[in-house]
Amino acid sequence: MPELFINPPQAPYEILTDPDEVAGVEQAMGRALAGRGHPSDWARTGVVYEDPYGMILRDAVRMPDGGPGTYIRFVTPINTPGVVILPVWREWILLIRHFRHSTRRWHLEIPRGSGMPGSSPEDDARRELLEEIGAEAAALTPLGVVHPDTGLAATAAHLFHAAVDDYGPPEGDEGIDKVIPVTPAEIADLIRTGELTDGFTLAAYTRALLSGLVVLSR
């Protein structure tokens, strides 16, 4: 994935790839960490964790002030953008109630999932809709791309508005316990009160609202 290691013009954090420069950064940062009572091997660069779902990279960088540094980021092994789908059934938006291990709580969300190698974002979106809520998209409209966490993750997701004719039971094996039809105005209230906090859902709803695909009325 060489595109993950490019240095755009005037990038304030320059990724270093020269072996001697990388070694120098690791030594300097190792000494600095040890001086603060931390393990010096926290300065080791490259892949510091990897499993089938993602990897954590620690890059050797030249900091904006010219000094040595390291920077952590999360990437997916295939670096394929995910998909997020705002399903609209009649005039109702279909939310799912999804338990997330990372936060240890239930969230109100819309369907989303990982992209597959060799598959288009549209095909990925249709697959996730069918898997998560048993729905087929009668019409699928792109809403652009979102980067969920530019401070940590090198990942992106394609947003879609999907008109669906029907839907089925949720995919219980992935922690989804129900599908909840709500109006656009009800989603606005859920956002206002803080009950809906999922960033992907906020982004897709906002894009659909601003593009006129969702109309906010009571």
PDB file of C-alpha atoms in Angstrom:
ATOM      1  CA  MET A   1       0.000   0.000   0.000  1.00  0.00           C
ATOM      2  CA  PRO A   2       2.533   2.618  -1.100  1.00  0.00           C
ATOM      3  CA  GLU A   3      -0.169   5.306  -1.247  1.00  0.00           C
ATOM      4  CA  LEU A   4      -0.210   5.261   2.552  1.00  0.00           C
ATOM      5  CA  PHE A   5       3.377   6.491   2.699  1.00  0.00           C
ATOM      6  CA  ILE A   6       3.298   9.457   0.334  1.00  0.00           C
ATOM      7  CA  ASN A   7       4.513  12.872   1.454  1.00  0.00           C
ATOM      8  CA  PRO A   8       2.367  15.584  -0.160  1.00  0.00           C
ATOM      9  CA  PRO A   9       4.066  18.940  -0.800  1.00  0.00           C
ATOM     10  CA  GLN A  10       4.594  20.898   2.426  1.00  0.00           C
ATOM     11  CA  ALA A  11       3.273  18.046   4.593  1.00  0.00           C
ATOM     12  CA  PRO A  12       4.148  19.090   8.181  1.00  0.00           C
ATOM     13  CA  TYR A  13       4.661  15.459   9.234  1.00  0.00           C
ATOM     14  CA  GLU A  14       7.098  13.834   6.778  1.00  0.00           C
ATOM     15  CA  ILE A  15       7.192  10.037   6.784  1.00  0.00           C
ATOM     16  CA  LEU A  16      10.794   8.819   6.754  1.00  0.00           C
ATOM     17  CA  THR A  17      11.679   5.675   4.818  1.00  0.00           C
ATOM     18  CA  ASP A  18      15.466   5.835   4.666  1.00  0.00           C
ATOM     19  CA  PRO A  19      16.714   3.031   6.962  1.00  0.00           C
ATOM     20  CA  ASP A  20      19.380   5.200   8.613  1.00  0.00           C
ATOM     21  CA  GLU A  21      16.909   8.008   9.292  1.00  0.00           C
ATOM     22  CA  VAL A  22      14.342   5.552  10.665  1.00  0.00           C
ATOM     23  CA  ALA A  23      16.943   3.985  12.949  1.00  0.00           C
ATOM     24  CA  GLY A  24      17.941   7.434  14.188  1.00  0.00           C
ATOM     25  CA  VAL A  25      14.315   8.286  15.029  1.00  0.00           C
ATOM     26  CA  GLU A  26      13.835   5.000  16.886  1.00  0.00           C
ATOM     27  CA  GLN A  27      16.981   5.590  18.944  1.00  0.00           C
ATOM     28  CA  ALA A  28      16.087   9.197  19.764  1.00  0.00           C
ATOM     29  CA  MET A  29      12.496   8.401  20.673  1.00  0.00           C
ATOM     30  CA  GLY A  30      13.571   5.312  22.633  1.00  0.00           C
ATOM     31  CA  ARG A  31      15.847   7.463  24.799  1.00  0.00           C
ATOM     32  CA  ALA A  32      13.098  10.048  25.281  1.00  0.00           C
ATOM     33  CA  LEU A  33      10.583   7.395  26.310  1.00  0.00           C
ATOM     34  CA  ALA A  34      13.010   5.732  28.712  1.00  0.00           C
ATOM     35  CA  GLY A  35      13.699   9.115  30.274  1.00  0.00           C
ATOM     36  CA  ARG A  36       9.996   9.408  31.058  1.00  0.00           C
ATOM     37  CA  GLY A  37       9.849   5.929  32.552  1.00  0.00           C
ATOM     38  CA  HIS A  38       8.284   4.227  29.514  1.00  0.00           C
ATOM     39  CA  PRO A  39       9.556   1.156  27.626  1.00  0.00           C
ATOM     40  CA  SER A  40      12.023   2.184  24.933  1.00  0.00           C
ATOM     41  CA  ASP A  41      10.558  -0.369  22.519  1.00  0.00           C
ATOM     42  CA  TRP A  42       7.478   1.854  22.211  1.00  0.00           C
ATOM     43  CA  ALA A  43       9.656   3.701  19.693  1.00  0.00           C
ATOM     44  CA  ARG A  44       9.777   0.693  17.347  1.00  0.00           C
ATOM     45  CA  THR A  45       8.334   1.656  13.969  1.00  0.00           C
ATOM     46  CA  GLY A  46       6.498  -0.350  11.326  1.00  0.00           C
ATOM     47  CA  VAL A  47       3.584  -2.695  11.965  1.00  0.00           C
ATOM     48  CA  VAL A  48       3.164  -2.880  15.738  1.00  0.00           C
ATOM     49  CA  TYR A  49      -0.096  -4.865  15.691  1.00  0.00           C
ATOM     50  CA  GLU A  50      -1.945  -6.790  12.975  1.00  0.00           C
ATOM     51  CA  ASP A  51      -4.908  -9.142  12.641  1.00  0.00           C
ATOM     52  CA  PRO A  52      -7.296  -9.983   9.757  1.00  0.00           C
ATOM     53  CA  TYR A  53      -9.325  -6.817  10.407  1.00  0.00           C
ATOM     54  CA  GLY A  54      -6.694  -4.120  10.606  1.00  0.00           C
ATOM     55  CA  MET A  55      -3.219  -3.056  11.593  1.00  0.00           C
ATOM     56  CA  ILE A  56      -1.610  -0.352  13.666  1.00  0.00           C
ATOM     57  CA  LEU A  57       1.384   1.388  12.095  1.00  0.00           C
ATOM     58  CA  ARG A  58       3.932   3.462  13.931  1.00  0.00           C
ATOM     59  CA  ASP A  59       5.682   5.725  11.431  1.00  0.00           C
ATOM     60  CA  ALA A  60       9.041   7.404  11.837  1.00  0.00           C
ATOM     61  CA  VAL A  61       8.419  11.060  10.991  1.00  0.00           C
ATOM     62  CA  ARG A  62      10.121  14.404  10.798  1.00  0.00           C
ATOM     63  CA  MET A  63       8.049  16.726  12.972  1.00  0.00           C
ATOM     64  CA  PRO A  64       6.974  20.242  11.941  1.00  0.00           C
ATOM     65  CA  ASP A  65       9.886  21.694  13.953  1.00  0.00           C
ATOM     66  CA  GLY A  66      12.335  19.406  12.114  1.00  0.00           C
ATOM     67  CA  GLY A  67      12.896  17.066  15.035  1.00  0.00           C
ATOM     68  CA  PRO A  68      12.394  13.279  15.119  1.00  0.00           C
ATOM     69  CA  GLY A  69       9.097  11.695  16.117  1.00  0.00           C
ATOM     70  CA  THR A  70       6.759   8.775  15.721  1.00  0.00           C
ATOM     71  CA  TYR A  71       3.089   8.766  14.793  1.00  0.00           C
ATOM     72  CA  ILE A  72       0.497   6.012  15.203  1.00  0.00           C
ATOM     73  CA  ARG A  73      -2.315   5.267  12.739  1.00  0.00           C
ATOM     74  CA  PHE A  74      -4.816   2.501  12.021  1.00  0.00           C
ATOM     75  CA  VAL A  75      -5.229   1.042   8.529  1.00  0.00           C
ATOM     76  CA  THR A  76      -7.128  -1.914   7.108  1.00  0.00           C
ATOM     77  CA  PRO A  77      -5.062  -4.645   5.428  1.00  0.00           C
ATOM     78  CA  ILE A  78      -6.795  -4.234   2.070  1.00  0.00           C
ATOM     79  CA  ASN A  79      -7.266  -0.449   2.438  1.00  0.00           C
ATOM     80  CA  THR A  80     -10.710  -0.714   0.823  1.00  0.00           C
ATOM     81  CA  PRO A  81     -13.238   1.973   1.833  1.00  0.00           C
ATOM     82  CA  GLY A  82     -16.248   0.845   3.805  1.00  0.00           C
ATOM     83  CA  VAL A  83     -19.881   1.677   3.061  1.00  0.00           C
ATOM     84  CA  VAL A  84     -22.625   3.368   5.067  1.00  0.00           C
ATOM     85  CA  ILE A  85     -26.237   3.219   3.914  1.00  0.00           C
ATOM     86  CA  LEU A  86     -29.158   5.455   4.908  1.00  0.00           C
ATOM     87  CA  PRO A  87     -32.161   3.195   4.112  1.00  0.00           C
ATOM     88  CA  VAL A  88     -35.459   4.957   3.436  1.00  0.00           C
ATOM     89  CA  TRP A  89     -38.641   2.886   3.445  1.00  0.00           C
ATOM     90  CA  ARG A  90     -41.617   4.916   2.232  1.00  0.00           C
ATOM     91  CA  GLU A  91     -40.920   8.135   4.161  1.00  0.00           C
ATOM     92  CA  TRP A  92     -39.279   6.430   7.121  1.00  0.00           C
ATOM     93  CA  ILE A  93     -35.562   6.076   7.789  1.00  0.00           C
ATOM     94  CA  LEU A  94     -34.640   2.635   9.074  1.00  0.00           C
ATOM     95  CA  LEU A  95     -32.386   2.749  12.110  1.00  0.00           C
ATOM     96  CA  ILE A  96     -30.925  -0.345  13.735  1.00  0.00           C
ATOM     97  CA  ARG A  97     -30.235  -0.892  17.411  1.00  0.00           C
ATOM     98  CA  HIS A  98     -26.724  -2.299  17.442  1.00  0.00           C
ATOM     99  CA  PHE A  99     -24.559  -3.407  20.350  1.00  0.00           C
ATOM    100  CA  ARG A 100     -20.933  -2.301  19.908  1.00  0.00           C
ATOM    101  CA  HIS A 101     -18.130  -4.069  21.751  1.00  0.00           C
ATOM    102  CA  SER A 102     -15.823  -1.038  21.606  1.00  0.00           C
ATOM    103  CA  THR A 103     -18.137   1.186  23.671  1.00  0.00           C
ATOM    104  CA  ARG A 104     -19.896  -1.666  25.531  1.00  0.00           C
ATOM    105  CA  ARG A 105     -23.284  -0.124  24.809  1.00  0.00           C
ATOM    106  CA  TRP A 106     -26.212  -0.147  22.399  1.00  0.00           C
ATOM    107  CA  HIS A 107     -26.228   2.442  19.606  1.00  0.00           C
ATOM    108  CA  LEU A 108     -28.809   3.716  17.153  1.00  0.00           C
ATOM    109  CA  GLU A 109     -27.183   3.449  13.730  1.00  0.00           C
ATOM    110  CA  ILE A 110     -27.784   2.812  10.061  1.00  0.00           C
ATOM    111  CA  PRO A 111     -26.334  -0.233   8.243  1.00  0.00           C
ATOM    112  CA  ARG A 112     -22.631  -0.158   7.413  1.00  0.00           C
ATOM    113  CA  GLY A 113     -19.787  -2.526   6.685  1.00  0.00           C
ATOM    114  CA  SER A 114     -16.402  -3.123   5.138  1.00  0.00           C
ATOM    115  CA  GLY A 115     -15.675  -2.980   1.432  1.00  0.00           C
ATOM    116  CA  MET A 116     -14.561  -6.134  -0.331  1.00  0.00           C
ATOM    117  CA  PRO A 117     -11.576  -6.388  -2.720  1.00  0.00           C
ATOM    118  CA  GLY A 118     -12.735  -6.291  -6.329  1.00  0.00           C
ATOM    119  CA  SER A 119     -16.242  -5.154  -5.380  1.00  0.00           C
ATOM    120  CA  SER A 120     -17.692  -1.727  -6.153  1.00  0.00           C
ATOM    121  CA  PRO A 121     -18.978   0.490  -3.317  1.00  0.00           C
ATOM    122  CA  GLU A 122     -22.478   0.125  -4.747  1.00  0.00           C
ATOM    123  CA  ASP A 123     -22.268  -3.679  -4.627  1.00  0.00           C
ATOM    124  CA  ASP A 124     -20.865  -3.502  -1.091  1.00  0.00           C
ATOM    125  CA  ALA A 125     -23.761  -1.257  -0.045  1.00  0.00           C
ATOM    126  CA  ARG A 126     -26.360  -3.619  -1.484  1.00  0.00           C
ATOM    127  CA  ARG A 127     -24.709  -6.580   0.246  1.00  0.00           C
ATOM    128  CA  GLU A 128     -24.663  -4.864   3.641  1.00  0.00           C
ATOM    129  CA  LEU A 129     -28.310  -3.807   3.333  1.00  0.00           C
ATOM    130  CA  LEU A 130     -29.361  -7.368   2.582  1.00  0.00           C
ATOM    131  CA  GLU A 131     -27.194  -8.869   5.324  1.00  0.00           C
ATOM    132  CA  GLU A 132     -28.104  -6.458   8.120  1.00  0.00           C
ATOM    133  CA  ILE A 133     -31.811  -5.711   7.563  1.00  0.00           C
ATOM    134  CA  GLY A 134     -32.915  -8.044   4.757  1.00  0.00           C
ATOM    135  CA  ALA A 135     -33.555  -5.138   2.380  1.00  0.00           C
ATOM    136  CA  GLU A 136     -32.861  -4.700  -1.325  1.00  0.00           C
ATOM    137  CA  ALA A 137     -32.198  -1.219  -2.669  1.00  0.00           C
ATOM    138  CA  ALA A 138     -34.658  -0.152  -5.366  1.00  0.00           C
ATOM    139  CA  ALA A 139     -32.507   2.951  -5.891  1.00  0.00           C
ATOM    140  CA  LEU A 140     -29.064   3.775  -4.550  1.00  0.00           C
ATOM    141  CA  THR A 141     -27.734   7.355  -4.528  1.00  0.00           C
ATOM    142  CA  PRO A 142     -24.111   8.174  -3.593  1.00  0.00           C
ATOM    143  CA  LEU A 143     -23.656  10.796  -0.878  1.00  0.00           C
ATOM    144  CA  GLY A 144     -19.887  11.125  -1.096  1.00  0.00           C
ATOM    145  CA  VAL A 145     -17.077   9.957   1.159  1.00  0.00           C
ATOM    146  CA  VAL A 146     -16.419  10.482   4.847  1.00  0.00           C
ATOM    147  CA  HIS A 147     -13.230   9.985   6.876  1.00  0.00           C
ATOM    148  CA  PRO A 148     -14.408   8.865  10.328  1.00  0.00           C
ATOM    149  CA  ASP A 149     -11.293   9.760  12.340  1.00  0.00           C
ATOM    150  CA  THR A 150      -8.638  11.789  10.543  1.00  0.00           C
ATOM    151  CA  GLY A 151      -6.499  11.905  13.685  1.00  0.00           C
ATOM    152  CA  LEU A 152      -6.013   8.139  13.908  1.00  0.00           C
ATOM    153  CA  ALA A 153      -7.502   6.130  11.026  1.00  0.00           C
ATOM    154  CA  ALA A 154      -6.406   6.071   7.393  1.00  0.00           C
ATOM    155  CA  THR A 155      -9.802   4.653   6.459  1.00  0.00           C
ATOM    156  CA  ALA A 156     -12.728   6.113   4.520  1.00  0.00           C
ATOM    157  CA  ALA A 157     -16.330   5.148   3.861  1.00  0.00           C
ATOM    158  CA  HIS A 158     -18.724   5.737   0.976  1.00  0.00           C
ATOM    159  CA  LEU A 159     -22.117   7.095   2.020  1.00  0.00           C
ATOM    160  CA  PHE A 160     -25.343   6.137   0.245  1.00  0.00           C
ATOM    161  CA  HIS A 161     -29.046   6.944   0.345  1.00  0.00           C
ATOM    162  CA  ALA A 162     -31.056   3.814  -0.437  1.00  0.00           C
ATOM    163  CA  ALA A 163     -34.751   3.638  -1.286  1.00  0.00           C
ATOM    164  CA  VAL A 164     -36.019   0.226  -0.159  1.00  0.00           C
ATOM    165  CA  ASP A 165     -39.385  -1.399  -0.857  1.00  0.00           C
ATOM    166  CA  ASP A 166     -39.346  -3.653   2.184  1.00  0.00           C
ATOM    167  CA  TYR A 167     -37.095  -4.974   4.928  1.00  0.00           C
ATOM    168  CA  GLY A 168     -36.776  -8.130   6.988  1.00  0.00           C
ATOM    169  CA  PRO A 169     -35.533  -9.195  10.417  1.00  0.00           C
ATOM    170  CA  PRO A 170     -32.186  -7.797  11.594  1.00  0.00           C
ATOM    171  CA  GLU A 171     -28.939  -9.768  11.581  1.00  0.00           C
ATOM    172  CA  GLY A 172     -28.869 -10.962  15.185  1.00  0.00           C
ATOM    173  CA  ASP A 173     -25.502 -12.690  14.860  1.00  0.00           C
ATOM    174  CA  GLU A 174     -23.798  -9.282  14.677  1.00  0.00           C
ATOM    175  CA  GLY A 175     -25.514  -7.778  17.712  1.00  0.00           C
ATOM    176  CA  ILE A 176     -28.437  -6.075  15.947  1.00  0.00           C
ATOM    177  CA  ASP A 177     -31.649  -6.650  17.868  1.00  0.00           C
ATOM    178  CA  LYS A 178     -34.225  -4.539  16.013  1.00  0.00           C
ATOM    179  CA  VAL A 179     -34.992  -2.282  13.057  1.00  0.00           C
ATOM    180  CA  ILE A 180     -36.630   1.010  14.046  1.00  0.00           C
ATOM    181  CA  PRO A 181     -38.472   3.116  11.414  1.00  0.00           C
ATOM    182  CA  VAL A 182     -38.256   6.826  12.299  1.00  0.00           C
ATOM    183  CA  THR A 183     -39.084  10.067  10.546  1.00  0.00           C
ATOM    184  CA  PRO A 184     -36.350  12.548   9.577  1.00  0.00           C
ATOM    185  CA  ALA A 185     -37.687  14.887  12.274  1.00  0.00           C
ATOM    186  CA  GLU A 186     -37.424  12.127  14.880  1.00  0.00           C
ATOM    187  CA  ILE A 187     -33.795  11.565  13.916  1.00  0.00           C
ATOM    188  CA  ALA A 188     -33.173  15.284  14.358  1.00  0.00           C
ATOM    189  CA  ASP A 189     -34.610  15.011  17.879  1.00  0.00           C
ATOM    190  CA  LEU A 190     -32.442  11.959  18.634  1.00  0.00           C
ATOM    191  CA  ILE A 191     -29.381  13.933  17.541  1.00  0.00           C
ATOM    192  CA  ARG A 192     -30.416  17.008  19.531  1.00  0.00           C
ATOM    193  CA  THR A 193     -30.948  15.023  22.744  1.00  0.00           C
ATOM    194  CA  GLY A 194     -27.707  13.053  22.333  1.00  0.00           C
ATOM    195  CA  GLU A 195     -29.409   9.671  22.067  1.00  0.00           C
ATOM    196  CA  LEU A 196     -27.981   9.159  18.575  1.00  0.00           C
ATOM    197  CA  THR A 197     -24.196   9.546  18.667  1.00  0.00           C
ATOM    198  CA  ASP A 198     -22.902   7.365  15.822  1.00  0.00           C
ATOM    199  CA  GLY A 199     -20.725   9.533  13.567  1.00  0.00           C
ATOM    200  CA  PHE A 200     -21.437   7.580  10.377  1.00  0.00           C
ATOM    201  CA  THR A 201     -25.179   7.987  10.858  1.00  0.00           C
ATOM    202  CA  LEU A 202     -24.782  11.691  11.584  1.00  0.00           C
ATOM    203  CA  ALA A 203     -22.733  12.153   8.395  1.00  0.00           C
ATOM    204  CA  ALA A 204     -25.086  10.229   6.087  1.00  0.00           C
ATOM    205  CA  TYR A 205     -28.208  11.887   7.512  1.00  0.00           C
ATOM    206  CA  THR A 206     -26.654  15.358   7.146  1.00  0.00           C
ATOM    207  CA  ARG A 207     -25.526  14.729   3.558  1.00  0.00           C
ATOM    208  CA  ALA A 208     -28.967  13.375   2.602  1.00  0.00           C
ATOM    209  CA  LEU A 209     -30.688  16.321   4.275  1.00  0.00           C
ATOM    210  CA  LEU A 210     -28.495  18.919   2.569  1.00  0.00           C
ATOM    211  CA  SER A 211     -28.897  17.237  -0.814  1.00  0.00           C
ATOM    212  CA  GLY A 212     -32.695  17.225  -0.530  1.00  0.00           C
ATOM    213  CA  LEU A 213     -33.040  13.453  -0.466  1.00  0.00           C
ATOM    214  CA  VAL A 214     -34.392  13.688   3.068  1.00  0.00           C
ATOM    215  CA  VAL A 215     -36.944  16.364   3.963  1.00  0.00           C
ATOM    216  CA  LEU A 216     -37.167  17.584   7.528  1.00  0.00           C
ATOM    217  CA  SER A 217     -40.866  18.033   8.285  1.00  0.00           C
ATOM    218  CA  ARG A 218     -43.197  17.068  11.071  1.00  0.00           C
TER     219      ARG A 218
END
